[in-house]
Short mmCIF file of C-alpha atoms in Angstrom, two decimals:
data_model
loop_
_atom_site.label_atom_id
_atom_site.label_comp_id
_atom_site.label_asym_id
_atom_site.label_seq_id
_atom_site.Cartn_x
_atom_site.Cartn_y
_atom_site.Cartn_z
CA MET A 24 18.23 -7.36 -22.07
CA ARG A 25 18.33 -6.09 -18.47
CA SER A 26 15.18 -6.45 -16.35
CA GLY A 27 12.48 -4.16 -17.75
CA ARG A 28 14.75 -2.70 -20.49
CA GLU A 29 12.18 -2.80 -23.26
CA SER A 30 11.04 0.28 -25.12
CA ALA A 31 8.07 2.28 -23.94
CA ARG A 32 6.04 1.28 -27.01
CA ALA A 33 6.87 -2.41 -26.63
CA LEU A 34 5.83 -2.36 -22.98
CA ILE A 35 2.61 -0.50 -23.76
CA ASP A 36 1.79 -3.05 -26.46
CA ARG A 37 2.44 -5.90 -24.03
CA LEU A 38 0.32 -4.50 -21.20
CA THR A 39 -2.64 -2.89 -22.97
CA SER A 40 -5.40 -4.02 -25.28
CA ALA A 41 -5.88 -0.49 -26.65
CA PHE A 42 -3.85 2.71 -26.46
CA THR A 43 -4.52 6.23 -27.72
CA GLU A 44 -1.54 8.55 -27.39
CA LEU A 45 -2.13 12.06 -26.10
CA SER A 46 -1.33 14.90 -28.47
CA ASP A 47 2.12 16.38 -28.03
CA PRO A 48 1.72 19.63 -26.03
CA VAL A 49 5.26 20.88 -26.68
CA GLY A 50 7.26 21.99 -29.68
CA PRO A 51 10.97 21.99 -30.54
CA ILE A 52 13.32 22.89 -27.70
CA GLY A 53 16.47 23.85 -29.62
CA ASP A 54 19.51 23.81 -27.34
CA GLY A 55 17.28 23.97 -24.29
CA PRO A 56 16.79 26.52 -21.49
CA LEU A 57 20.55 26.72 -20.84
CA GLY A 58 21.54 26.96 -24.50
CA TRP A 59 23.67 23.84 -24.02
CA PRO A 60 25.94 23.51 -27.07
CA GLY A 61 24.84 20.67 -29.34
CA TYR A 62 21.84 19.74 -27.20
CA GLY A 63 19.36 20.31 -30.03
CA ASP A 64 21.32 17.96 -32.28
CA ALA A 65 21.43 15.35 -29.52
CA VAL A 66 17.64 15.59 -29.10
CA ALA A 67 17.17 15.09 -32.83
CA ALA A 68 19.47 12.06 -32.74
CA ALA A 69 17.54 10.57 -29.78
CA ALA A 70 14.28 11.10 -31.63
CA ALA A 71 15.62 9.39 -34.75
CA ARG A 72 16.98 6.50 -32.70
CA THR A 73 13.84 5.85 -30.62
CA GLY A 74 11.04 7.22 -32.77
CA GLU A 75 9.92 9.36 -29.82
CA ARG A 76 9.92 13.13 -29.34
CA GLU A 77 10.50 12.97 -25.57
CA SER A 78 11.41 10.59 -22.78
CA VAL A 79 7.80 9.72 -21.91
CA VAL A 80 4.94 8.33 -23.95
CA CYS A 81 1.52 9.22 -22.51
CA GLY A 82 -1.95 8.09 -23.47
CA VAL A 83 -5.28 6.55 -22.53
CA ALA A 84 -5.24 2.76 -22.40
CA GLU A 85 -7.39 -0.27 -21.71
CA ILE A 86 -5.75 -2.68 -19.27
CA GLY A 87 -7.76 -5.74 -18.30
CA GLY A 88 -10.99 -3.98 -19.17
CA VAL A 89 -10.16 -0.92 -17.05
CA ARG A 90 -9.55 2.47 -18.61
CA ALA A 91 -6.44 4.25 -17.35
CA VAL A 92 -3.94 6.93 -18.29
CA VAL A 93 -0.45 5.52 -18.86
CA VAL A 94 2.84 7.38 -18.47
CA ALA A 95 5.62 5.21 -19.93
CA PHE A 96 9.29 6.21 -19.86
CA GLU A 97 11.52 5.64 -22.90
CA PHE A 98 15.01 4.96 -21.55
CA GLY A 99 16.54 5.21 -25.01
CA PHE A 100 15.72 8.93 -25.01
CA PHE A 101 18.40 10.51 -22.80
CA GLY A 102 18.15 7.69 -20.28
CA GLY A 103 14.49 8.43 -19.61
CA SER A 104 15.59 11.67 -17.98
CA LEU A 105 13.20 14.38 -16.87
CA GLY A 106 13.40 17.59 -18.87
CA THR A 107 11.08 20.57 -19.20
CA ARG A 108 9.10 18.97 -22.02
CA THR A 109 8.86 15.75 -20.01
CA GLY A 110 7.25 17.68 -17.18
CA THR A 111 4.72 19.20 -19.57
CA ARG A 112 3.77 15.79 -20.94
CA ILE A 113 3.37 14.27 -17.49
CA GLU A 114 1.29 17.23 -16.36
CA GLN A 115 -0.99 16.78 -19.38
CA ALA A 116 -1.37 13.07 -18.62
CA PHE A 117 -2.46 13.62 -15.01
CA GLU A 118 -4.84 16.39 -16.07
CA ARG A 119 -6.43 14.01 -18.58
CA ALA A 120 -6.79 11.32 -15.92
CA ARG A 121 -8.65 13.74 -13.67
CA SER A 122 -10.92 14.87 -16.48
CA LEU A 123 -11.77 11.25 -17.31
CA ARG A 124 -11.90 10.14 -13.64
CA VAL A 125 -9.56 7.21 -14.30
CA PRO A 126 -6.43 5.82 -12.58
CA VAL A 127 -2.88 6.66 -13.57
CA VAL A 128 -0.28 3.97 -14.27
CA SER A 129 3.32 5.18 -14.30
CA LEU A 130 5.80 2.81 -15.96
CA VAL A 131 8.96 4.40 -14.59
CA MET A 132 12.44 3.90 -16.02
CA THR A 133 14.63 6.94 -15.61
CA GLY A 134 18.09 8.09 -14.68
CA GLY A 135 16.79 11.30 -13.08
CA SER A 136 16.81 14.94 -14.16
CA ARG A 137 18.36 15.95 -17.48
CA MET A 138 21.79 17.54 -17.03
CA GLN A 139 21.67 19.51 -20.30
CA GLU A 140 18.63 21.47 -19.04
CA GLY A 141 20.06 22.16 -15.59
CA THR A 142 17.92 23.53 -12.78
CA PRO A 143 14.88 24.14 -15.02
CA ALA A 144 14.79 20.36 -15.48
CA LEU A 145 15.05 19.82 -11.73
CA LEU A 146 12.07 22.11 -11.16
CA GLN A 147 9.87 19.62 -13.00
CA LEU A 148 9.84 17.55 -9.81
CA GLN A 149 7.77 20.24 -8.11
CA ARG A 150 5.48 20.32 -11.10
CA ILE A 151 4.99 16.55 -10.98
CA ALA A 152 4.48 16.59 -7.21
CA ARG A 153 1.68 19.10 -7.71
CA GLN A 154 -0.03 16.73 -10.15
CA LEU A 155 0.30 13.87 -7.68
CA ALA A 156 -1.30 15.99 -4.97
CA LEU A 157 -4.19 17.09 -7.20
CA THR A 158 -4.85 13.54 -8.29
CA ARG A 159 -4.93 12.34 -4.69
CA GLU A 160 -7.33 15.13 -3.78
CA ALA A 161 -9.55 13.97 -6.64
CA GLY A 162 -9.71 10.48 -5.08
CA LEU A 163 -8.05 8.78 -8.05
CA PRO A 164 -5.51 5.96 -7.66
CA HIS A 165 -1.96 6.03 -8.95
CA ILE A 166 -0.03 2.80 -9.53
CA ALA A 167 3.70 2.91 -10.25
CA VAL A 168 5.78 0.17 -11.85
CA LEU A 169 9.50 0.46 -11.09
CA ARG A 170 11.58 -0.67 -14.04
CA ASP A 171 15.35 -0.88 -14.43
CA PRO A 172 16.60 1.66 -13.50
CA THR A 173 14.35 3.97 -11.45
CA THR A 174 16.50 6.64 -9.84
CA GLY A 175 16.68 10.30 -8.92
CA GLY A 176 13.62 12.50 -9.19
CA GLY A 177 11.60 9.85 -11.02
CA TRP A 178 11.88 7.58 -7.99
CA ALA A 179 11.31 10.44 -5.54
CA THR A 180 8.06 11.56 -7.24
CA LEU A 181 6.24 9.19 -9.58
CA GLY A 182 7.76 6.06 -8.03
CA ALA A 183 7.83 6.45 -4.27
CA GLY A 184 4.89 8.87 -4.35
CA ALA A 185 2.40 6.40 -5.86
CA ASP A 186 -0.42 4.75 -3.92
CA VAL A 187 0.67 1.26 -4.94
CA VAL A 188 4.30 0.56 -5.90
CA LEU A 189 5.16 -2.54 -7.93
CA GLY A 190 8.83 -3.29 -8.47
CA LEU A 191 10.14 -5.45 -11.30
CA ARG A 192 12.55 -8.02 -9.94
CA GLY A 193 16.19 -7.21 -10.65
CA ALA A 194 15.63 -3.48 -11.10
CA GLN A 195 17.96 -0.83 -9.72
CA VAL A 196 15.84 1.51 -7.60
CA GLY A 197 17.16 4.35 -5.49
CA PHE A 198 17.57 8.08 -5.26
CA ALA A 199 21.25 7.84 -6.17
CA GLY A 200 22.03 6.10 -9.46
CA SER A 201 24.93 3.72 -10.05
CA ARG A 202 27.12 6.47 -11.56
CA VAL A 203 26.68 8.60 -8.44
CA ARG A 204 26.98 5.93 -5.74
CA PRO A 205 27.91 2.54 -7.15
CA PRO A 206 26.65 -0.08 -6.83
CA GLY A 207 23.03 0.92 -7.39
CA TYR A 208 20.43 0.15 -4.75
CA SER A 209 18.13 -2.73 -5.68
CA VAL A 210 14.37 -3.02 -5.69
CA THR A 211 14.70 -6.01 -3.37
CA GLN A 212 16.38 -3.80 -0.79
CA GLN A 213 13.65 -1.17 -1.19
CA PHE A 214 11.02 -3.87 -0.67
CA ALA A 215 12.75 -5.07 2.49
CA ALA A 216 12.81 -1.47 3.74
CA GLY A 217 9.05 -1.10 3.33
CA LEU A 218 9.16 1.24 0.32
CA VAL A 219 7.82 -1.13 -2.36
CA ASP A 220 4.55 -3.04 -2.07
CA GLN A 221 5.30 -6.04 -4.28
CA LEU A 222 8.17 -7.59 -6.22
CA VAL A 223 6.91 -8.70 -9.64
CA PRO A 224 8.60 -10.92 -12.26
CA PRO A 225 8.46 -9.02 -15.58
CA GLU A 226 6.44 -11.79 -17.23
CA GLU A 227 3.72 -11.45 -14.55
CA LEU A 228 3.38 -7.68 -14.77
CA ARG A 229 0.30 -7.56 -16.99
CA THR A 230 -1.65 -9.97 -14.78
CA ARG A 231 -0.68 -8.16 -11.60
CA LEU A 232 -1.45 -4.76 -13.07
CA GLU A 233 -4.86 -5.92 -14.30
CA ARG A 234 -5.70 -7.24 -10.83
CA TRP A 235 -4.66 -4.01 -9.14
CA LEU A 236 -6.65 -1.86 -11.52
CA ARG A 237 -9.74 -3.96 -10.84
CA LEU A 238 -9.17 -3.62 -7.11
CA VAL A 239 -8.82 0.16 -7.05
CA THR A 240 -11.76 0.84 -9.37
CA SER A 241 -14.50 -1.42 -7.97
CA PRO A 242 -15.14 -0.47 -4.33
CA ALA A 243 -17.94 -2.15 -2.43
CA ASP A 244 -20.82 0.26 -1.79
CA SER A 245 -21.67 -1.11 1.67
CA PRO A 246 -19.72 -2.02 4.82
CA ALA A 247 -17.49 -5.07 4.70
CA PRO A 248 -19.55 -8.12 5.75
CA VAL A 249 -18.50 -9.76 9.01
CA PRO A 250 -16.42 -12.88 8.27
CA ALA A 251 -17.83 -16.19 9.40
CA GLY A 252 -16.32 -17.31 12.68
CA GLN A 253 -13.89 -20.21 12.51
CA GLY A 254 -12.61 -22.51 15.23
CA SER A 255 -14.59 -23.41 18.36
CA SER A 256 -18.37 -23.64 18.25
CA ALA A 257 -18.82 -23.28 22.01
CA LEU A 258 -18.24 -20.23 24.17
CA PRO A 259 -15.54 -20.30 26.89
CA GLU A 260 -16.86 -20.92 30.38
CA THR A 261 -14.36 -18.78 32.28
CA GLY A 262 -12.16 -15.82 31.60
CA TRP A 263 -9.02 -17.94 31.76
CA ASP A 264 -10.60 -20.43 29.32
CA ALA A 265 -11.03 -17.53 26.89
CA VAL A 266 -7.40 -16.50 27.30
CA GLU A 267 -6.10 -20.04 26.73
CA ARG A 268 -8.25 -20.57 23.66
CA ALA A 269 -7.15 -17.25 22.14
CA ARG A 270 -3.52 -18.24 22.73
CA ALA A 271 -3.87 -21.80 21.40
CA PRO A 272 -1.34 -22.40 18.58
CA GLY A 273 -3.82 -24.35 16.46
CA ARG A 274 -6.71 -21.89 16.30
CA PRO A 275 -7.48 -20.13 12.98
CA ARG A 276 -5.31 -17.10 12.26
CA ALA A 277 -5.59 -14.08 9.95
CA ALA A 278 -4.31 -15.87 6.84
CA ALA A 279 -7.06 -18.50 7.12
CA TYR A 280 -9.74 -15.83 7.54
CA LEU A 281 -8.50 -13.84 4.55
CA ALA A 282 -8.32 -16.95 2.36
CA SER A 283 -11.93 -17.87 3.10
CA TYR A 284 -13.25 -14.31 2.97
CA PHE A 285 -11.85 -13.15 -0.38
CA ASP A 286 -12.07 -14.66 -3.86
CA TRP A 287 -8.56 -13.26 -4.30
CA HIS A 288 -6.50 -10.47 -2.78
CA GLU A 289 -3.31 -8.49 -3.29
CA PRO A 290 -1.08 -7.29 -0.43
CA ILE A 291 0.63 -4.00 0.17
CA SER A 292 3.81 -3.96 2.22
CA GLY A 293 5.71 -1.51 4.37
CA ASP A 294 5.21 1.74 6.21
CA ARG A 295 7.11 3.96 3.70
CA CYS A 296 9.37 4.93 6.62
CA GLY A 297 11.88 2.09 6.38
CA GLY A 298 9.95 -0.61 8.22
CA VAL A 299 8.02 -3.83 7.62
CA ASP A 300 6.09 -5.87 10.20
CA SER A 301 5.46 -9.44 9.05
CA GLY A 302 2.88 -9.75 11.82
CA VAL A 303 0.45 -7.40 10.04
CA LEU A 304 -1.17 -8.23 6.69
CA CYS A 305 -2.61 -5.34 4.66
CA GLY A 306 -4.05 -5.07 1.18
CA PHE A 307 -7.15 -5.12 -1.02
CA GLY A 308 -9.28 -8.10 -1.97
CA GLN A 309 -12.15 -8.97 -4.29
CA ARG A 310 -15.28 -10.46 -2.79
CA SER A 311 -18.24 -11.15 -5.09
CA GLY A 312 -16.86 -8.72 -7.66
CA VAL A 313 -16.26 -5.74 -5.36
CA THR A 314 -13.27 -4.57 -3.36
CA VAL A 315 -12.76 -4.55 0.38
CA ALA A 316 -9.52 -3.39 2.03
CA TYR A 317 -8.05 -5.32 4.95
CA ALA A 318 -5.61 -4.81 7.83
CA ALA A 319 -5.04 -7.95 9.87
CA GLN A 320 -2.93 -8.74 12.91
CA CYS A 321 -1.38 -12.20 12.97
CA GLY A 322 -1.11 -12.92 16.68
CA THR A 323 2.26 -11.28 17.36
CA ALA A 324 3.06 -8.10 19.23
CA THR A 325 2.43 -5.37 16.65
CA ARG A 326 5.48 -3.27 15.86
CA PRO A 327 5.56 0.42 14.85
CA ALA A 328 5.87 -0.48 11.16
CA GLY A 329 2.73 -2.61 11.47
CA PHE A 330 0.66 0.25 12.85
CA ARG A 331 2.01 2.65 10.21
CA THR A 332 1.37 0.22 7.35
CA ALA A 333 -2.18 -0.37 8.56
CA ALA A 334 -2.76 3.38 8.88
CA ARG A 335 -1.50 3.84 5.33
CA LEU A 336 -3.92 1.16 4.17
CA VAL A 337 -6.90 2.73 5.94
CA ARG A 338 -6.15 6.19 4.56
CA LEU A 339 -5.72 4.91 1.02
CA ALA A 340 -8.94 2.89 1.22
CA ASP A 341 -10.75 5.93 2.60
CA ARG A 342 -9.54 8.10 -0.26
CA LEU A 343 -10.65 5.51 -2.82
CA GLY A 344 -14.01 4.90 -1.14
CA VAL A 345 -13.22 1.27 -0.28
CA PRO A 346 -14.69 -0.17 2.96
CA VAL A 347 -12.21 -1.68 5.40
CA LEU A 348 -12.10 -4.96 7.32
CA THR A 349 -9.75 -5.25 10.30
CA LEU A 350 -8.88 -8.52 12.01
CA VAL A 351 -7.66 -8.05 15.58
CA ASP A 352 -5.26 -10.58 17.07
CA THR A 353 -2.34 -9.37 19.18
CA PRO A 354 -1.14 -9.71 22.75
CA GLY A 355 -0.46 -5.99 22.49
CA ALA A 356 1.91 -3.48 20.96
CA ALA A 357 5.61 -4.26 20.95
CA ASN A 358 7.23 -2.44 23.88
CA ASP A 359 10.89 -3.39 23.63
CA GLU A 360 13.65 -0.82 23.19
CA PRO A 361 13.71 -0.98 19.35
CA ALA A 362 9.93 -0.42 19.29
CA GLU A 363 10.20 2.59 21.57
CA LYS A 364 13.03 4.03 19.48
CA ALA A 365 10.94 3.52 16.34
CA GLY A 366 8.10 5.55 17.86
CA VAL A 367 5.57 2.90 18.82
CA GLY A 368 3.41 5.42 20.70
CA ALA A 369 3.23 7.75 17.73
CA ALA A 370 2.55 4.81 15.41
CA ILE A 371 -0.37 3.63 17.57
CA ALA A 372 -1.72 7.18 17.61
CA ASP A 373 -1.45 7.28 13.82
CA MET A 374 -3.58 4.14 13.50
CA PHE A 375 -6.15 5.36 16.03
CA THR A 376 -6.46 8.60 14.05
CA ALA A 377 -6.71 6.86 10.67
CA VAL A 378 -9.59 4.65 11.84
CA ALA A 379 -11.34 7.50 13.65
CA ALA A 380 -11.10 9.81 10.63
CA ALA A 381 -12.18 7.24 8.03
CA ARG A 382 -15.29 8.21 6.10
CA VAL A 383 -15.70 4.69 4.76
CA PRO A 384 -17.15 2.06 7.12
CA VAL A 385 -14.65 0.00 9.10
CA THR A 386 -15.70 -3.48 10.22
CA THR A 387 -13.70 -5.31 12.90
CA LEU A 388 -13.59 -8.97 13.86
CA LEU A 389 -11.68 -10.02 16.98
CA ILE A 390 -10.26 -13.44 16.08
CA GLY A 391 -7.82 -14.06 18.94
CA GLU A 392 -6.08 -11.98 21.56
CA GLY A 393 -7.20 -8.40 22.06
CA GLY A 394 -4.39 -6.96 24.09
CA SER A 395 -4.90 -3.38 25.25
CA GLY A 396 -4.27 -0.35 23.01
CA GLY A 397 -2.33 -2.35 20.46
CA ALA A 398 -5.54 -4.22 19.66
CA LEU A 399 -7.91 -1.31 20.15
CA ALA A 400 -6.06 0.80 17.57
CA PHE A 401 -7.16 -1.69 14.89
CA SER A 402 -10.77 -1.73 16.12
CA ALA A 403 -13.79 0.15 14.85
CA ALA A 404 -15.54 2.07 17.60
CA ASP A 405 -19.04 0.90 16.65
CA ARG A 406 -18.67 -2.10 14.33
CA MET A 407 -16.80 -4.84 16.17
CA TRP A 408 -17.71 -8.50 16.33
CA VAL A 409 -15.93 -11.30 18.19
CA THR A 410 -15.28 -15.00 17.68
CA ARG A 411 -15.59 -17.72 20.28
CA ASP A 412 -11.80 -18.09 20.43
CA SER A 413 -11.11 -14.52 21.48
CA TYR A 414 -10.79 -12.17 24.40
CA PHE A 415 -10.34 -8.41 24.78
CA ALA A 416 -8.87 -6.78 27.86
CA VAL A 417 -7.37 -3.56 29.11
CA ILE A 418 -4.22 -5.63 29.67
CA SER A 419 -3.32 -9.30 29.94
CA PRO A 420 -4.34 -11.01 33.21
CA GLU A 421 -0.68 -11.65 34.07
CA LEU A 422 0.29 -8.00 33.69
CA ALA A 423 -2.85 -6.87 35.51
CA VAL A 424 -1.77 -9.01 38.48
CA ALA A 425 1.68 -7.43 38.41
CA ILE A 426 0.33 -3.88 38.18
CA LEU A 427 -2.17 -4.46 40.98
CA LYS A 428 0.56 -6.11 43.09
CA ARG A 429 -1.45 -9.28 43.48
CA ASP A 430 -0.05 -12.71 44.12
CA SER A 431 0.68 -14.64 40.92
CA SER A 432 -1.83 -17.27 41.99
CA ARG A 433 -4.58 -14.70 41.30
CA VAL A 434 -4.12 -14.71 37.51
CA ARG A 435 -7.15 -16.92 36.82
CA ALA A 436 -9.35 -14.96 39.18
CA THR A 437 -8.19 -11.70 37.68
CA ALA A 438 -9.04 -12.95 34.19
CA GLU A 439 -12.57 -13.56 35.46
CA GLU A 440 -12.81 -10.11 37.04
CA LEU A 441 -11.67 -8.41 33.83
CA ARG A 442 -14.77 -9.74 32.03
CA LEU A 443 -12.83 -10.37 28.86
CA ARG A 444 -14.78 -13.32 27.39
CA PRO A 445 -16.53 -12.84 24.02
CA GLN A 446 -19.96 -13.06 25.64
CA ASP A 447 -18.86 -10.49 28.24
CA LEU A 448 -17.81 -8.12 25.47
CA VAL A 449 -21.24 -8.37 23.87
CA GLU A 450 -22.99 -7.87 27.21
CA LEU A 451 -20.86 -4.82 27.97
CA GLY A 452 -21.72 -3.30 24.56
CA ILE A 453 -18.11 -3.42 23.38
CA ALA A 454 -18.94 -5.89 20.59
CA ARG A 455 -22.09 -6.07 18.50
CA GLY A 456 -22.21 -9.84 18.45
CA ILE A 457 -20.46 -13.17 18.09
CA ALA A 458 -19.53 -14.19 14.56
#
């Protein structure tokens, strides 16, 4: 069996503890909207072969104790293709999710739109997109699982359009299927391009899905608590001491803070524009039974994909009512030629706007270097704390010396004049306190 090539019913049975199928909202289709010769007979044969009346099975399920609406594709029914009746079923499923105020889980396995129904089948993509938009407006999460294959309109709506995208390892995922542009594009390539959040072995899918449903349905009802400071217990004496301590290779980094802060957490990956920045960690975590979202810099120059991924995280958390924690640690935004070509300025602006527009509280902890706008974009305007191994400055002391045309011997003095130490930041009212 190819990766994920189990029937819709078998997959539902494996993932859920209870499932109630929605009533079928559509009747017989005959030879379809085009009057395609023999299509009605082919539909009857597919129904007899699979036991299904259409290419999707929809219902209300219990997954890990969380109630959700499930849309599961049956590949044995015309390759899981999208026809007019498929669109009606999917529309009904999303409407039920909104009426129940529960998440949607799409288990996608499709070859695209159904040829025998022509353009009327293609128009179902607009119909599905409308349901995605309404569900987002309602503040309800949508999780997609990409099975083998996920191509065409199914990938371009239910798959790529979900809030969280989980890809089963080994799956073919792409807009063009293998019969259109062989060989088919893989889920691993989509993950590397920042279009899939996680690669999941099929045997781990139930556990991962249960964790994600818990995360997106249990938001904390208060601001994210400030993490306990790690590293040095004493404050730096001079500005240059603060810079050296923030740059020290051995001081605690974002991964250590996240590990101690959360009971467990799940990452999201990629900016949905073709980019991934390994120097930015984003996701959702459980802490004392409630969910906090996080966007954390890891001490490297933040690239455009990092800002866009973090902005995506903040906007999703805001829509779901989940408070956000940001960890600031960067010498600044990447400013090389590839970063400029990738729109680093626009990406920084996107993150500034996402944080400024957030209705949920954003809590920031400066854990290392706070280099200029690249650091400030990750920072809450009124809820920032600092650690003893950190500094925040309009620019690094070295670059300040260059801009001011000072002698290079003035770097240490300039660091002092910038008042960038953690205690300076508190005194200036930039930070609320020292963690």
